[in-house]
XYZ file of C-alpha atoms in Angstrom:
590
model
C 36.507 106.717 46.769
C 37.997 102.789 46.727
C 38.552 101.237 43.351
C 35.202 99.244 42.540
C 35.784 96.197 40.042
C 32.293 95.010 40.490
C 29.453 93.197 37.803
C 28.196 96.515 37.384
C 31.681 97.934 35.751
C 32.428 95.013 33.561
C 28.503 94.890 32.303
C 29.421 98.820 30.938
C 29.930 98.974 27.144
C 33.980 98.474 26.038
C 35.451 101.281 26.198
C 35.882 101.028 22.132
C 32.206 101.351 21.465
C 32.009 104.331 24.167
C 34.516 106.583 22.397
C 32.667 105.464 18.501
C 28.895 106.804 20.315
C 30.938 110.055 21.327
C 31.963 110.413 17.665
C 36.125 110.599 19.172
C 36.777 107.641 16.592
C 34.944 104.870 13.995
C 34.072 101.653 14.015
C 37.288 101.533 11.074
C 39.462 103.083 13.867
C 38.774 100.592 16.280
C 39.172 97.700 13.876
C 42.512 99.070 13.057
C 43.527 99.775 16.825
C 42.818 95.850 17.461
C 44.790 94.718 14.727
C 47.702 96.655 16.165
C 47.332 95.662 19.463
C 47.603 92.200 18.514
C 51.604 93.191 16.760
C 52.433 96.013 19.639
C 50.960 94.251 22.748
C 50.057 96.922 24.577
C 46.686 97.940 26.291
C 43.625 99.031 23.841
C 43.884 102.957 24.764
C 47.555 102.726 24.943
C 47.554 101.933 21.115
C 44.932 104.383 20.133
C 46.786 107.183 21.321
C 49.892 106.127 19.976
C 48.424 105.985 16.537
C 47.246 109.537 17.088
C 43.664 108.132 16.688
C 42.344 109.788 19.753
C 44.345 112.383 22.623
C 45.334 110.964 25.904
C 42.715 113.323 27.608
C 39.825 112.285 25.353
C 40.324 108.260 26.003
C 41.065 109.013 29.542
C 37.504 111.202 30.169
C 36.059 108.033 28.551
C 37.567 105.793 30.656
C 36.645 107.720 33.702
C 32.995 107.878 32.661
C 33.130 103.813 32.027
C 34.567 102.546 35.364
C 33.008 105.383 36.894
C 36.456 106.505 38.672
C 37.409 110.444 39.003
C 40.287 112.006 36.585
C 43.031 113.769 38.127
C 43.648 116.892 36.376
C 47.131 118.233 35.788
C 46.759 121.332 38.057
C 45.442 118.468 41.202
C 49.196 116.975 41.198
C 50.971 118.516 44.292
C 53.577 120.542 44.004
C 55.835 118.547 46.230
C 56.446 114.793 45.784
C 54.127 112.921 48.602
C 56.521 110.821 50.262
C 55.072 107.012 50.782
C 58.258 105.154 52.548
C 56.304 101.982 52.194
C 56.174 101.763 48.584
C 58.810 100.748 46.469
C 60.051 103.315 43.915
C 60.583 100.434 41.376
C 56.985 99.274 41.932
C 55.268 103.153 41.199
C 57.529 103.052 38.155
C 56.717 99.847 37.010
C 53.207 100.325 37.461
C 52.741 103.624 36.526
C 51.442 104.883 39.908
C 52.132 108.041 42.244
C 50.811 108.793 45.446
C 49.177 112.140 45.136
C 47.396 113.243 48.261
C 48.294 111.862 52.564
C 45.613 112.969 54.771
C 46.255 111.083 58.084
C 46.286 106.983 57.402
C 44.623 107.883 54.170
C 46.166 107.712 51.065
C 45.325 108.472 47.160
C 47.179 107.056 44.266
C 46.712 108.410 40.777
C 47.342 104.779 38.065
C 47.157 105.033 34.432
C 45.422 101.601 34.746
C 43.397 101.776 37.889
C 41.050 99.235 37.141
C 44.109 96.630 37.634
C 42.548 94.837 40.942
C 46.482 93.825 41.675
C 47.766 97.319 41.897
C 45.242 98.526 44.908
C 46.092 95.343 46.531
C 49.755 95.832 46.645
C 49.324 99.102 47.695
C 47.118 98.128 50.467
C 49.291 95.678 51.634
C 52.396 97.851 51.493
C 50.976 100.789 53.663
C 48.526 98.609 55.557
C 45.884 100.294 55.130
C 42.787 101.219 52.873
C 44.089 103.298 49.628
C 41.868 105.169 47.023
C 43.254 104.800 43.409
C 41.892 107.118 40.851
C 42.393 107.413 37.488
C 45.752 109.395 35.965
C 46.884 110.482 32.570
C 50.149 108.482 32.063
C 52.095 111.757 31.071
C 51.151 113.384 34.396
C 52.343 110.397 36.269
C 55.500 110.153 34.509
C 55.432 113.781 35.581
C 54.984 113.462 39.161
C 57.447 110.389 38.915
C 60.145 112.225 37.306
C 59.530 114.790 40.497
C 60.323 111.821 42.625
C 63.448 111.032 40.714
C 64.721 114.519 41.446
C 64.055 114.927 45.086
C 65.563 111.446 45.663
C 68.359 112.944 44.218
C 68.780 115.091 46.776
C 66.926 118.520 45.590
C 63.870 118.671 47.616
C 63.636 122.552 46.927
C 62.949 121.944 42.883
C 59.617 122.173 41.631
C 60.439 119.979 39.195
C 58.034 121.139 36.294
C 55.663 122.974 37.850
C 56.632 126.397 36.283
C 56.693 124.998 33.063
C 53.336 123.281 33.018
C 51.335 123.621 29.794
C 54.743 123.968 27.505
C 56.047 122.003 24.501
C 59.075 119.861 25.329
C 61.209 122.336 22.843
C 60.055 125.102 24.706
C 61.079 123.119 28.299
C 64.588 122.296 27.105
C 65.088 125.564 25.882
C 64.611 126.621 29.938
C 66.559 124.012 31.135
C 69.882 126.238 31.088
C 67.944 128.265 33.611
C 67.274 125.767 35.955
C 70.946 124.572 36.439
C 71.352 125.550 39.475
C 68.627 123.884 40.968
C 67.776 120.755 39.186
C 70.681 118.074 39.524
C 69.314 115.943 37.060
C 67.630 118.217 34.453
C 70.987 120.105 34.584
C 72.887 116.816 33.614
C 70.547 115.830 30.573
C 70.513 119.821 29.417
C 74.864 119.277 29.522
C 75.192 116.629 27.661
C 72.675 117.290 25.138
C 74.860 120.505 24.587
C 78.454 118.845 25.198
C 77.231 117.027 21.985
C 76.734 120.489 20.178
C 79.873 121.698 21.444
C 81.824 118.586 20.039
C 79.596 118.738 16.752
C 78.935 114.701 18.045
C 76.834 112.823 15.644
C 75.502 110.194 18.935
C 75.430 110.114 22.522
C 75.912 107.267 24.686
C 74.798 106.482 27.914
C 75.847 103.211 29.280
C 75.136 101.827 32.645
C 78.045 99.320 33.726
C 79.128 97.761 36.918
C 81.821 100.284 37.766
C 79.288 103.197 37.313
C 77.882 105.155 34.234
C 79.619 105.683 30.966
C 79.461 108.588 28.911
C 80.694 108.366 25.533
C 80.121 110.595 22.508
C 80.549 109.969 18.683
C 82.841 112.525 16.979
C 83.361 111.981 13.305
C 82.668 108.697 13.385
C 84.495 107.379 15.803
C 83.558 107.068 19.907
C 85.306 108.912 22.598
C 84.837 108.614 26.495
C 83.881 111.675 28.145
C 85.845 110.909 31.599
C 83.682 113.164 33.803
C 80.464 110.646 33.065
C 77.482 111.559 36.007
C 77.420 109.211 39.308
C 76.145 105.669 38.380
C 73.276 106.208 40.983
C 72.155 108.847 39.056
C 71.576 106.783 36.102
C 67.474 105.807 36.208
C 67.166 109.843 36.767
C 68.777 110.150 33.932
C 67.260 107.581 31.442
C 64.182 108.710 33.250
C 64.229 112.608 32.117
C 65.393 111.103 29.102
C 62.489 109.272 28.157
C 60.274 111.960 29.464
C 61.559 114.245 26.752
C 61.410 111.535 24.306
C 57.730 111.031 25.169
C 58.887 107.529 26.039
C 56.765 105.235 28.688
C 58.832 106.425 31.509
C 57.607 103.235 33.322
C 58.648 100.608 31.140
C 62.284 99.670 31.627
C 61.310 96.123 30.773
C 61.570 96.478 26.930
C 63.380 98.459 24.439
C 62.138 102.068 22.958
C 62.210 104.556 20.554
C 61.507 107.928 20.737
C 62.577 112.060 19.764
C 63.211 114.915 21.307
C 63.292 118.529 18.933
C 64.838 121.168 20.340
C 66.545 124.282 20.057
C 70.423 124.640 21.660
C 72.946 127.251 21.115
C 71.026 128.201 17.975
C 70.670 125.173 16.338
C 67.906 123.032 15.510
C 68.386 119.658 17.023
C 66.359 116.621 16.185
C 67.245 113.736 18.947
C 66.659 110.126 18.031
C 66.326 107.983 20.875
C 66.888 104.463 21.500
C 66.568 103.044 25.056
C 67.116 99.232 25.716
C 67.295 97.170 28.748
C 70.180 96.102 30.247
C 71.246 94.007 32.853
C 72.505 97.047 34.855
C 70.153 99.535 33.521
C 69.152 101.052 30.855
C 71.148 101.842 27.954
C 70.484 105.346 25.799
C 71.579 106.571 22.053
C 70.459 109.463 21.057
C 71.058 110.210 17.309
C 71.761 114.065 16.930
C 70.569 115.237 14.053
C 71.754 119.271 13.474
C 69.293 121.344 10.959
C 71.362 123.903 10.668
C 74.645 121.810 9.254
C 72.596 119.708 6.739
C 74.404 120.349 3.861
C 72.032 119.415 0.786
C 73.806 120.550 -2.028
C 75.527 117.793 -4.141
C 78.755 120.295 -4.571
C 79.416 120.034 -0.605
C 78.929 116.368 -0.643
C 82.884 115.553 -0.992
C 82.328 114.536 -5.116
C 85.456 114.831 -6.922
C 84.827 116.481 -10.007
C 84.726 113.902 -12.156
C 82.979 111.687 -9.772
C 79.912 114.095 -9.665
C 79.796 115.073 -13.235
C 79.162 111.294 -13.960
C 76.254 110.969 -11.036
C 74.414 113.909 -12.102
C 74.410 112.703 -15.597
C 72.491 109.648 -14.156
C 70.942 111.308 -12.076
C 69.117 113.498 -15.101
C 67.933 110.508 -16.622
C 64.086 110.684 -17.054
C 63.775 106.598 -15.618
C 65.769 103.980 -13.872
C 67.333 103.094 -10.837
C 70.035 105.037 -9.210
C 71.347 103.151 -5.894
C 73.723 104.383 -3.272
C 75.384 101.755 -1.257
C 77.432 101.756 1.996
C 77.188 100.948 5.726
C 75.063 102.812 8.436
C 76.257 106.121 9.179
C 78.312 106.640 5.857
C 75.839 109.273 4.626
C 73.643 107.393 2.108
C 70.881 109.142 2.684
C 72.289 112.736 2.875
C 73.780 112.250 -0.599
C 69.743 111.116 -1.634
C 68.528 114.384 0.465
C 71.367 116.197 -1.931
C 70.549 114.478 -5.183
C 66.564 115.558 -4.762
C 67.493 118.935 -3.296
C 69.294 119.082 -6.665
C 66.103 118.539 -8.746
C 63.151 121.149 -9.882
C 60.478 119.984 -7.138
C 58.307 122.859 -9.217
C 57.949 121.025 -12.130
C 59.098 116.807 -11.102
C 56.447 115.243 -8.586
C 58.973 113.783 -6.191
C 57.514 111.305 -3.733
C 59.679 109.696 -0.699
C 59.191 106.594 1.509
C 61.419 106.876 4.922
C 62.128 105.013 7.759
C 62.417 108.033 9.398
C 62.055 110.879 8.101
C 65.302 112.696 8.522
C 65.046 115.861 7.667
C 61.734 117.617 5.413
C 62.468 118.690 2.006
C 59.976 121.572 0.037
C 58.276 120.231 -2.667
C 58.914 117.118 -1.787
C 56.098 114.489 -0.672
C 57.798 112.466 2.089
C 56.204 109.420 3.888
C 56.811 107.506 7.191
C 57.087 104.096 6.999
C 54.615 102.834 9.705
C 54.996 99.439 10.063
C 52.653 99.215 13.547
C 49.726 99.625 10.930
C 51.288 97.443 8.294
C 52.752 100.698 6.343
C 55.672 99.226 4.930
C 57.904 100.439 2.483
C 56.285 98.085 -0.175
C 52.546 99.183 0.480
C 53.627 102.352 0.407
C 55.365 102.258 -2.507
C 52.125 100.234 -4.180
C 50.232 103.145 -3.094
C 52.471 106.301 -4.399
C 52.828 104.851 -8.180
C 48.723 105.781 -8.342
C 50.172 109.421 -7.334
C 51.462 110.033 -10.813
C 55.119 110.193 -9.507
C 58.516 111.507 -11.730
C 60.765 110.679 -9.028
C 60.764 108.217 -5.901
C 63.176 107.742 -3.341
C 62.970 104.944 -1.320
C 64.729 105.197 1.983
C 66.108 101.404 1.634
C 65.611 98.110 -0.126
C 65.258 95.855 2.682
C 63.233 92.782 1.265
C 62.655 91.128 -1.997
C 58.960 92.686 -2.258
C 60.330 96.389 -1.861
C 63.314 95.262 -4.605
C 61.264 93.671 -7.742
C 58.378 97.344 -7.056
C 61.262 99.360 -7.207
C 62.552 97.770 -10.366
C 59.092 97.658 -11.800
C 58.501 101.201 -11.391
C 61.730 102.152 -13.149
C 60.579 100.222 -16.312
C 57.466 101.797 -16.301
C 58.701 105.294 -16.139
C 59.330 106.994 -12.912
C 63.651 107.694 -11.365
C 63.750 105.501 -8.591
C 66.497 106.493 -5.977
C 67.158 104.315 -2.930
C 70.117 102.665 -0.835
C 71.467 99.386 -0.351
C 73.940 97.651 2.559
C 76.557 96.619 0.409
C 80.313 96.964 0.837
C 81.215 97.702 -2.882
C 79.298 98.867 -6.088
C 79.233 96.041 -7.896
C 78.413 93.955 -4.706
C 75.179 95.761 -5.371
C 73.836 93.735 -8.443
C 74.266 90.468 -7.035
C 72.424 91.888 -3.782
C 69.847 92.810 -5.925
C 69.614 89.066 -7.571
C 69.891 87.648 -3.800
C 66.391 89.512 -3.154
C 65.201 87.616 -6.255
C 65.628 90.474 -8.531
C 66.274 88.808 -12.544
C 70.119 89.843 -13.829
C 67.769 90.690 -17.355
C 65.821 93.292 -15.194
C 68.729 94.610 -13.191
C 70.397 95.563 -16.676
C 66.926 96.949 -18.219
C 66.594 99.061 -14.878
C 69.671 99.852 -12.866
C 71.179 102.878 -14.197
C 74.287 103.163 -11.640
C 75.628 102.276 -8.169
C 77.416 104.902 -6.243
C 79.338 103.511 -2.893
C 80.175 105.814 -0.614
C 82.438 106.266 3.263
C 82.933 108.809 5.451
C 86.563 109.980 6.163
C 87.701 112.599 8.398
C 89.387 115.719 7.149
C 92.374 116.343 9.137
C 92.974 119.670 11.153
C 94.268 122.502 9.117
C 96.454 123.431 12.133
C 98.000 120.542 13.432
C 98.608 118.491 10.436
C 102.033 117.153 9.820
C 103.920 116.901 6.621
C 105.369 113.582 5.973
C 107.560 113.260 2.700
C 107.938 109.921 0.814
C 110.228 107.864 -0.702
C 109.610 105.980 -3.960
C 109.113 102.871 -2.352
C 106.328 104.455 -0.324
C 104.849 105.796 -2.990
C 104.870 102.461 -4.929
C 103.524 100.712 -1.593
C 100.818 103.039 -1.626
C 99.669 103.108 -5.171
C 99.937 107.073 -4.782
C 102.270 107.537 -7.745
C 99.187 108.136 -10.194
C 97.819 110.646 -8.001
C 100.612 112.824 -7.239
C 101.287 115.820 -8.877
C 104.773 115.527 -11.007
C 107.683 116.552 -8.098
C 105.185 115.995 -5.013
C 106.196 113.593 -2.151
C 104.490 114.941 0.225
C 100.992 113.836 2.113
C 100.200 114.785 5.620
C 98.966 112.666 8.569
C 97.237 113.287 12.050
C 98.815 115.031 15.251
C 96.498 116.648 18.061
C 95.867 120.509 19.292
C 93.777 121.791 21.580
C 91.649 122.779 17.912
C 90.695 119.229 17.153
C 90.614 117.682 20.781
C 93.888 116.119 20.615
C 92.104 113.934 17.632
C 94.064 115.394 14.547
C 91.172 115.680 12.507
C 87.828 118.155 12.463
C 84.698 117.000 9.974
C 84.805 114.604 7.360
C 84.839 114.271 3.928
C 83.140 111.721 1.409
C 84.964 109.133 -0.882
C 83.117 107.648 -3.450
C 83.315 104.768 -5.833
C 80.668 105.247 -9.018
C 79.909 102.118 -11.142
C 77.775 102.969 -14.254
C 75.693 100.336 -16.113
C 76.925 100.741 -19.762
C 76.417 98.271 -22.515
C 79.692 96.181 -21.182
C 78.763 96.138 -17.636
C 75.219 94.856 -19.091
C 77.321 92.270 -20.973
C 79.412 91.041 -18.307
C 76.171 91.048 -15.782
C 74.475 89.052 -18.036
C 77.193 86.279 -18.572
C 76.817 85.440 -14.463
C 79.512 87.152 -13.380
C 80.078 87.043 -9.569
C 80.398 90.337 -7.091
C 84.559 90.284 -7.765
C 84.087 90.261 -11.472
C 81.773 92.119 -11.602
C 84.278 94.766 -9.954
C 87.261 93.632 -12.152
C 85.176 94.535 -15.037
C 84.287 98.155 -13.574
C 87.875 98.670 -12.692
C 89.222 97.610 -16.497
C 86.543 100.520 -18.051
C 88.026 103.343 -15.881
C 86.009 103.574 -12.119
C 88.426 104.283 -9.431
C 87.962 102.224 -6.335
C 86.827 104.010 -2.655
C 90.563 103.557 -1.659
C 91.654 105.164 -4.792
C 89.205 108.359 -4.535
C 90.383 108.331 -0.701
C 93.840 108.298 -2.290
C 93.005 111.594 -4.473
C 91.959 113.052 -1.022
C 95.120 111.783 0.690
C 97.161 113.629 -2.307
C 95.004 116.956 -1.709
C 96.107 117.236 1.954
C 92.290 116.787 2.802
C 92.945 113.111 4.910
C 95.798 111.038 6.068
C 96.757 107.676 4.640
C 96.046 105.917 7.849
C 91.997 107.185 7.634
C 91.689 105.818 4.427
C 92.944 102.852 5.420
C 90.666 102.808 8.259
C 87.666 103.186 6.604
C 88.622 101.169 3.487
C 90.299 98.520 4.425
C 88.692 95.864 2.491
C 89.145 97.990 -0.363
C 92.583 98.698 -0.348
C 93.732 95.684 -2.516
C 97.532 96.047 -1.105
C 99.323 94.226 1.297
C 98.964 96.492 4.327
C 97.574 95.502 7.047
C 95.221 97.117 9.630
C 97.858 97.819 11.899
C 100.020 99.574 9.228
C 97.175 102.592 9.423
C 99.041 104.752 11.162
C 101.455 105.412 7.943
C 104.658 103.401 10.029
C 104.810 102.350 6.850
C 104.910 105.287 5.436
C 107.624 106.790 7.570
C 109.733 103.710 7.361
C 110.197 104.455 4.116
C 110.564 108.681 4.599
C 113.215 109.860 2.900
């Protein structure tokens, strides 16, 4: 049947008022779907279904019934990709059309927006003749699209997800070993998903340049190349069964997205993060990997020297106040929160959270997605949990002023408030805090303690090299405080097979604690700056990240030259970047 647009259709009740008689959603519901739509931009249905407010199949069968145009079901796509030479591959993508049936001249096109008078037209045009567009679920196409992707790759012979119809994406992946053989592309995205197991990688990245496709993985915080990336032409198959996975819009390539993948490889439970954004050749993918079965949430894994953590656990017992954790992204701010509320009786504390994501889920613990499509920021959520009767709130991060002067206010009123904050020291923390218009009176009444934190690697057990010292390298390095009485001797990176040539396996956590005692309170409250602040920490005993990473250097846990890496800024001696690599150092071997 051809695609009618006529008085008749657009005199038919919105589509909004169709699925409230049908009692699918409320009046509220569509209110709320409107004001979204006005922030997200995309079509009506497209933001109800994203909001979870109704299923793809229930607004669909509505939609049907209003333009009076026939669903395809999911068992009605053919098995085989129908071939339309005409039509432009990047058009069907962009559009979010597939041809699904050629009898003769006569073709049929299944369109998650059918109703679009321009897309029959173009399709006419292209094929030169008369075309019947009926209506699709968007998942299906992407489907049926992703089908095309693979034969066009050269494997006419797959059925691309045929035998898996009806299964979760966890349970797909967890096939896709199986299909190795026969799926080009699905066998690329199930390889690197694992190659990132295999290298215990923290990201993947897939970058489209002009001299082909770039693979590159993040080990221990820092990014190899993988030299045997796929073929550049196999890229948009790629980002394409990526997105898929993701439950991404596998038609937009226009504008950036985010999406996840869970999944189950080599017995661990992975939680993907995906980011995809445009690029001018192609599209470029992250995808965070997130291992369940590593998280380590126990405070005594978390790298704490002994001292360190016997300090943050006494503030983290207090019964009030703020306890922040500062650092960069991806220098585990929020695993050390996970740890600190893993730490705590959940049984007997009413511990609320507000994330932006949700990493990982904690028992006993009441977490909450920030949301911010429906206006559920972290400060309306955080207006909302202190009716809850809280003991304990984390909140994921102090982004604005708003989120700042709650989080305060609910310390002084009672409840533990943990969060982060993107600050390069500890004490650069308080003046952060009066930057988002928090009062240096209030930050003293509140603000129990800062704790900075890095990442450094650990260095392979059995490649790592001995280097001894001389006095004047010891001076340089400010080690001489550290070492045990008759020890010269730290070791530094080499390579094995073991560690991937890399020198170092895992890493470790250096820390810098800065408690609010009654001098800090003093010298806050005289208007010291971020430096003096420090100074002052510094003169009543807290040892510096570079110093802690120093401790670590003297254990044989990291090198010299990964402290300086990571702490640069910290170090406070005249080495510079370039002297990482402990020349130095061995200059000055005896």
């Amino acid at each position: 049947m051809a695609l009618r647009l006529n008085g008749a259709v657009e005199s038919m009740k919105k589509i909004g008022e169709l699925l409230v008689e049908q009692g699918k959603i409320s009046e509220r519901d569509v209110e709320r779907t409107l004001l979204a739509q006005s922030e997200m931009g995309d079509k009506f249905g497209q933001v109800l279904v994203k909001l979870g407010l109704v299923s793809e199949l229930d607004f669909a069968t509505a939609l049907s019934a209003q333009l009076d145009i026939p669903l395809l079901n999911s068992a009605d796509y053919p098995e085989e990709p129908v071939q339309v030479d005409e039509v432009a591959q990047d058009f069907l993508f962009s559009n979010s059309v597939v041809p699904v049936a050629k009898t003769g001249d006569d073709l049929t096109f299944a369109a998650a927006v059918p109703q679009d008078p321009y897309i029959s037209k173009a399709l006419g045009m292209a094929v030169e003749s008369p075309v019947t567009v009926v209506l699709g679920l968007e998942s299906d196409i992407s489907k049926a699209l992703q089908a095309h992707l693979v034969s066009d790759a050269g494997d006419n012979e797959e059925e691309f997800d045929d035998q898996f119809a009806g299964q979760s994406d966890d349970e797909f992946i967890e096939h896709l070993r199986d299909l190795a053989s026969e799926a080009p592309v699905i066998r690329l995205v199930n390889q690197i998903i694992h190659r990132a197991v295999d290298m215990g990688a923290s990201d993947i990245h897939i970058e489209p340049f002009e001299d082909g496709l770039h693979l590159r993985y993040r080990v221990d915080g820092v990014l190899q190349d993988y030299p045997d990336a796929p073929a550049g032409n196999l890229s948009a198959a790629i980002a394409s069964r990526i997105k898929l996975l993701s439950q991404m819009n596998i038609a937009e390539r226009r504008l950036p997205q985010d999406g996840r993948i869970m999944t189950r490889v080599k017995g661990h439970e992975l939680d993907l993060r995906v980011s995809t954004i445009p690029t001018v050749h192609g599209e470029s993918i992250v995808m965070r990997v997130l291992d369940r079965e590593s998280i380590r949430l126990s405070l005594g894994d978390m790298g704490f020297s002994e001292d360190t953590l016997e300090r943050y656990q006494t503030l983290l017992a207090r019964p009030h106040g703020v306890l922040l954790v500062t650092g960069p992204t991806g220098s585990g701010k929020t695993t050390t929160l996970y740890a600190s509320l893993a730490s705590l009786d959940s049984e007997k504390l009413k511990i609320i959270t507000v994330e932006d994501p949700v990493e990982y889920q904690l028992g006993g613990v009441n977490q909450i997605q920030v949301q911010s499509q429906i206006e559920l920021t972290f400060a309306r959520a955080l207006r909302a949990i202190l009716r809850q009767d809280p003991d304990i709130i984390m909140i994921g991060e102090m982004r604005d002023t708003e989120t700042a002067q709650i989080g305060v206010q609910s310390a002084l009123t009672g409840h533990l408030v943990l969060s982060t904050l993107h600050t390069n020291t500890a004490a650069g923390a308080i003046t952060r805090l009066e930057d988002m218009g928090v009062e240096r009176y209030l930050i003293t009444s509140s603000v129990n303690g800062v704790l900075a934190q890095r990442l450094v690697r650990t260095l392979c057990s059995s490649c790592k090299k001995p280097v001894e010292l001389s006095d004047t390298a010891i001076a340089q390095y400010g080690l001489k405080r550290f070492l045990p009485e008759g020890q010269r001797t730290v070791y530094q990176a080499d390579g094995c097979d073991a560690c991937m040539g890399s020198g170092y396996i895992g890493r470790t956590s250096i820390h810098e604690l800065f408690p609010l005692d009654e001098v800090m309170h003093r010298v806050i409250m005289s208007g010291a700056d971020a430096t003096s602040l420090h100074a002052a920490a510094r003169d009543q005993g807290m040892l510096t990240l570079f110093e802690d990473g120093l401790r670590k250097v003297v254990q044989g846990q990291t090198s010299i030259e990964e402290v300086l890496r990571v702490t640069q800024d910290q170090s406070e001696m005249d080495v510079d970047a370039g002297d990482g690599d402990l020349a130095l150092a061995q200059s000055a071997a005896v």
